[in-house]
Amino acid sequence: MDTHSKDTSDFLSRAYALNSVSAAQTLYNEWAESYDTYLDLEGYAFPERAVQVLLKVIQRETLDESVKVLDAGCGTGRVGAVLAQKGARQIDGIDLSPGMLAQAEKSHHYASLQEVDLTKTIPKPDESYDVVICVGTLTQGHVGPAVLDEFIRVVKVGGVVVATIPDTVWEAAGFSTKIDQLLYDGRVALLRSDAVGILKTTTSGARILALERK
């Protein structure tokens, strides 16, 4: 096993065993510089597929420059790059890792970038955004379903929340129950729940949700 493969295997093992915010921050700070290389080698497809779902629900081929987007758990900025390709110009990124944010800043796709712990209150005013998008963050050892309340709070009434959720945590981590409760309470409408693959070579293993705030 070469050094890169060994390092990647170590990072992955640590990622799925995360049990604290400080451990997550340390891991992603260490991984930041090589993270995109790993995703490219894996054929990571979540960002493109999530933005495709967003465009389908708003029934447009591109995003208007006036659309305000919050990229929650923005990492190195891969989602921001896809959003920018589709016309978005007002993208704010938030992430736990300063190292990841430093990589995202190099993309020049974000209007602002901020270090934020998604297990706590998001430091944004109510109804600040037309779209909240969260890709690859709601997963094992990372952020749980409680953050959906914050996404709904900061998105405008009639705005859209798009989130990727692996099947491995859909039931086990309580995402299914949380979505059912949000629907029952009338806080959101379910626009789409698409079965997708995380990688370009796969077609299943996760879902992309699109919710409209009521």
Coordinates of C-alpha atoms in Angstrom, one line a residue:
M1 CA 0.0 0.0 0.0
D2 CA 1.5 3.4 -1.0
T3 CA 1.7 6.3 1.4
H4 CA -1.3 8.1 -0.1
S5 CA -3.5 5.0 0.1
K6 CA -2.4 4.3 3.7
D7 CA -3.2 7.9 4.7
T8 CA -6.6 7.8 3.0
S9 CA -7.5 4.6 4.7
D10 CA -6.5 6.1 8.1
F11 CA -8.6 9.2 7.4
L12 CA -11.6 7.1 6.4
S13 CA -11.4 5.0 9.5
R14 CA -11.2 8.0 11.7
A15 CA -14.0 9.7 9.9
Y16 CA -16.5 6.9 10.5
A17 CA -15.4 6.6 14.1
L18 CA -15.8 10.3 15.0
N19 CA -17.5 10.9 18.4
S20 CA -16.7 14.5 19.1
V21 CA -16.6 17.9 17.5
S22 CA -12.9 18.4 18.3
A23 CA -12.0 15.1 16.8
A24 CA -13.9 16.0 13.6
Q25 CA -12.2 19.3 13.4
T26 CA -8.7 17.8 13.9
L27 CA -9.4 15.1 11.2
Y28 CA -10.6 17.5 8.5
N29 CA -7.9 20.0 9.2
E30 CA -5.3 17.2 8.6
W31 CA -7.1 15.9 5.6
A32 CA -7.9 19.2 3.9
E33 CA -5.0 19.4 1.4
S34 CA -5.4 15.9 0.0
Y35 CA -9.2 15.6 0.4
D36 CA -10.1 16.6 -3.2
T37 CA -7.6 14.2 -4.6
Y38 CA -9.2 11.4 -2.7
L39 CA -12.7 12.4 -3.9
D40 CA -11.5 12.6 -7.5
L41 CA -10.0 9.2 -7.3
E42 CA -13.2 7.8 -5.9
G43 CA -15.4 9.4 -8.5
Y44 CA -17.4 11.3 -5.9
A45 CA -20.7 12.4 -7.5
F46 CA -22.8 13.9 -4.6
P47 CA -22.2 17.6 -5.4
E48 CA -23.3 17.4 -9.0
R49 CA -26.3 15.1 -8.2
A50 CA -27.5 17.4 -5.4
V51 CA -27.4 20.5 -7.5
Q52 CA -29.2 18.6 -10.3
V53 CA -32.0 17.9 -7.8
L54 CA -32.1 21.5 -6.7
L55 CA -32.5 22.6 -10.4
K56 CA -35.3 20.1 -10.9
V57 CA -37.3 21.3 -7.9
I58 CA -37.0 25.0 -9.0
Q59 CA -37.7 24.0 -12.6
R60 CA -34.7 25.8 -14.0
E61 CA -31.6 24.9 -15.9
T62 CA -29.5 27.5 -14.1
L63 CA -29.6 29.6 -10.9
D64 CA -30.3 33.3 -11.0
E65 CA -27.5 35.5 -9.6
S66 CA -29.9 36.9 -7.0
V67 CA -30.4 33.5 -5.4
K68 CA -28.9 33.4 -1.9
V69 CA -27.4 30.0 -1.0
L70 CA -26.0 28.6 2.2
D71 CA -23.6 25.7 1.6
A72 CA -23.7 23.9 5.0
G73 CA -20.7 21.7 5.6
C74 CA -19.0 23.2 2.5
G75 CA -15.7 21.4 3.0
T76 CA -13.2 22.3 0.3
G77 CA -15.9 24.0 -1.9
R78 CA -16.9 21.3 -4.4
V79 CA -20.6 22.1 -4.1
G80 CA -19.9 25.8 -4.4
A81 CA -18.0 25.1 -7.6
V82 CA -21.0 23.3 -9.1
L83 CA -23.4 26.0 -7.9
A84 CA -21.2 28.7 -9.5
Q85 CA -21.1 26.8 -12.8
K86 CA -24.9 26.9 -12.7
G87 CA -25.0 30.7 -12.2
A88 CA -25.1 31.2 -8.4
R89 CA -23.1 34.2 -7.3
Q90 CA -24.3 34.7 -3.7
I91 CA -23.0 31.6 -1.9
D92 CA -22.1 31.5 1.8
G93 CA -20.1 28.5 3.1
I94 CA -20.0 27.2 6.6
D95 CA -17.8 24.3 7.9
L96 CA -16.3 23.1 11.1
S97 CA -12.8 22.9 9.8
P98 CA -10.6 25.9 9.2
G99 CA -8.4 23.8 7.0
M100 CA -11.3 22.9 4.7
L101 CA -12.4 26.5 4.7
A102 CA -9.0 27.6 3.6
Q103 CA -9.2 25.2 0.6
A104 CA -12.7 26.5 -0.2
E105 CA -11.5 30.1 -0.2
K106 CA -9.1 29.3 -3.0
S107 CA -12.0 28.5 -5.3
H108 CA -13.2 32.1 -5.1
H109 CA -16.8 30.9 -5.4
Y110 CA -18.0 32.0 -2.0
A111 CA -19.2 35.4 -0.9
S112 CA -18.3 34.5 2.7
L113 CA -16.9 31.5 4.6
Q114 CA -17.3 31.0 8.3
E115 CA -16.3 28.4 10.8
V116 CA -19.5 26.9 12.2
D117 CA -20.3 23.8 14.3
L118 CA -23.5 22.4 12.8
T119 CA -24.4 20.6 16.1
K120 CA -25.1 24.1 17.5
T121 CA -27.2 27.1 16.4
I122 CA -26.2 28.4 13.0
P123 CA -25.1 32.0 13.4
K124 CA -27.4 33.3 10.6
P125 CA -30.6 35.3 10.9
D126 CA -34.0 33.6 10.3
E127 CA -35.1 33.4 6.7
S128 CA -31.7 34.5 5.3
Y129 CA -31.5 32.2 2.3
D130 CA -33.4 31.0 -0.7
V131 CA -31.6 27.7 -0.6
V132 CA -29.7 25.6 2.0
I133 CA -27.7 22.8 0.6
C134 CA -25.9 20.2 2.6
V135 CA -23.8 17.5 0.9
G136 CA -21.9 14.7 2.5
T137 CA -22.2 16.1 6.0
L138 CA -25.3 14.2 7.4
T139 CA -23.6 10.9 7.7
Q140 CA -22.1 8.4 10.1
G141 CA -20.1 10.0 13.0
H142 CA -20.9 13.5 11.7
V143 CA -24.1 15.7 12.0
G144 CA -27.4 14.3 13.0
P145 CA -31.0 15.1 12.1
A146 CA -31.5 18.0 14.6
V147 CA -29.6 20.3 12.2
L148 CA -32.6 20.1 9.9
D149 CA -34.4 22.5 12.3
E150 CA -31.7 25.0 11.8
F151 CA -31.7 24.6 8.0
I152 CA -35.4 25.3 8.0
R153 CA -35.0 28.3 10.3
V154 CA -32.5 30.1 8.1
V155 CA -34.2 29.3 4.8
K156 CA -37.0 31.6 3.6
V157 CA -40.6 30.6 3.5
G158 CA -41.0 28.9 0.1
G159 CA -37.3 28.3 0.0
V160 CA -35.6 24.9 -0.5
V161 CA -33.4 22.7 1.6
V162 CA -31.5 20.0 -0.3
A163 CA -29.6 17.4 1.7
T164 CA -27.8 14.1 1.0
I165 CA -28.3 11.3 3.4
P166 CA -26.7 7.8 3.1
D167 CA -29.0 4.8 3.6
T168 CA -26.8 3.6 6.4
V169 CA -27.9 6.4 8.7
W170 CA -31.4 7.1 7.3
E171 CA -33.2 4.9 9.8
A172 CA -30.4 4.3 12.3
A173 CA -29.6 7.9 13.0
G174 CA -33.2 9.1 13.1
F175 CA -33.4 11.0 9.8
S176 CA -36.5 9.2 8.6
T177 CA -38.3 9.9 11.9
K178 CA -37.2 13.5 11.8
I179 CA -38.5 14.0 8.3
D180 CA -41.8 12.4 9.1
Q181 CA -42.2 14.7 12.1
L182 CA -41.4 17.8 10.1
L183 CA -44.0 16.8 7.5
Y184 CA -46.6 16.0 10.2
D185 CA -46.0 19.4 11.8
G186 CA -46.5 21.1 8.5
R187 CA -43.2 22.8 8.6
V188 CA -42.0 21.5 5.3
A189 CA -43.3 19.8 2.1
L190 CA -41.3 17.0 0.6
L191 CA -40.5 17.9 -3.0
R192 CA -38.2 15.0 -3.8
S193 CA -36.6 12.0 -2.3
D194 CA -34.3 10.6 -5.0
A195 CA -32.3 7.3 -4.6
V196 CA -28.8 8.0 -5.8
G197 CA -25.3 6.7 -5.6
I198 CA -22.5 8.5 -3.8
L199 CA -20.0 7.7 -6.6
K200 CA -20.3 8.1 -10.3
T201 CA -20.3 4.3 -10.8
T202 CA -23.2 3.7 -8.4
T203 CA -26.9 4.4 -8.5
S204 CA -28.0 3.6 -5.0
G205 CA -26.8 3.7 -1.4
A206 CA -28.1 7.2 -0.5
R207 CA -30.9 9.6 -1.0
I208 CA -31.1 13.3 -1.8
L209 CA -34.0 15.1 -0.1
A210 CA -35.5 18.4 -1.3
L211 CA -37.8 20.1 1.2
E212 CA -39.8 23.3 0.9
R213 CA -40.2 25.5 4.0
K214 CA -43.8 26.2 4.8

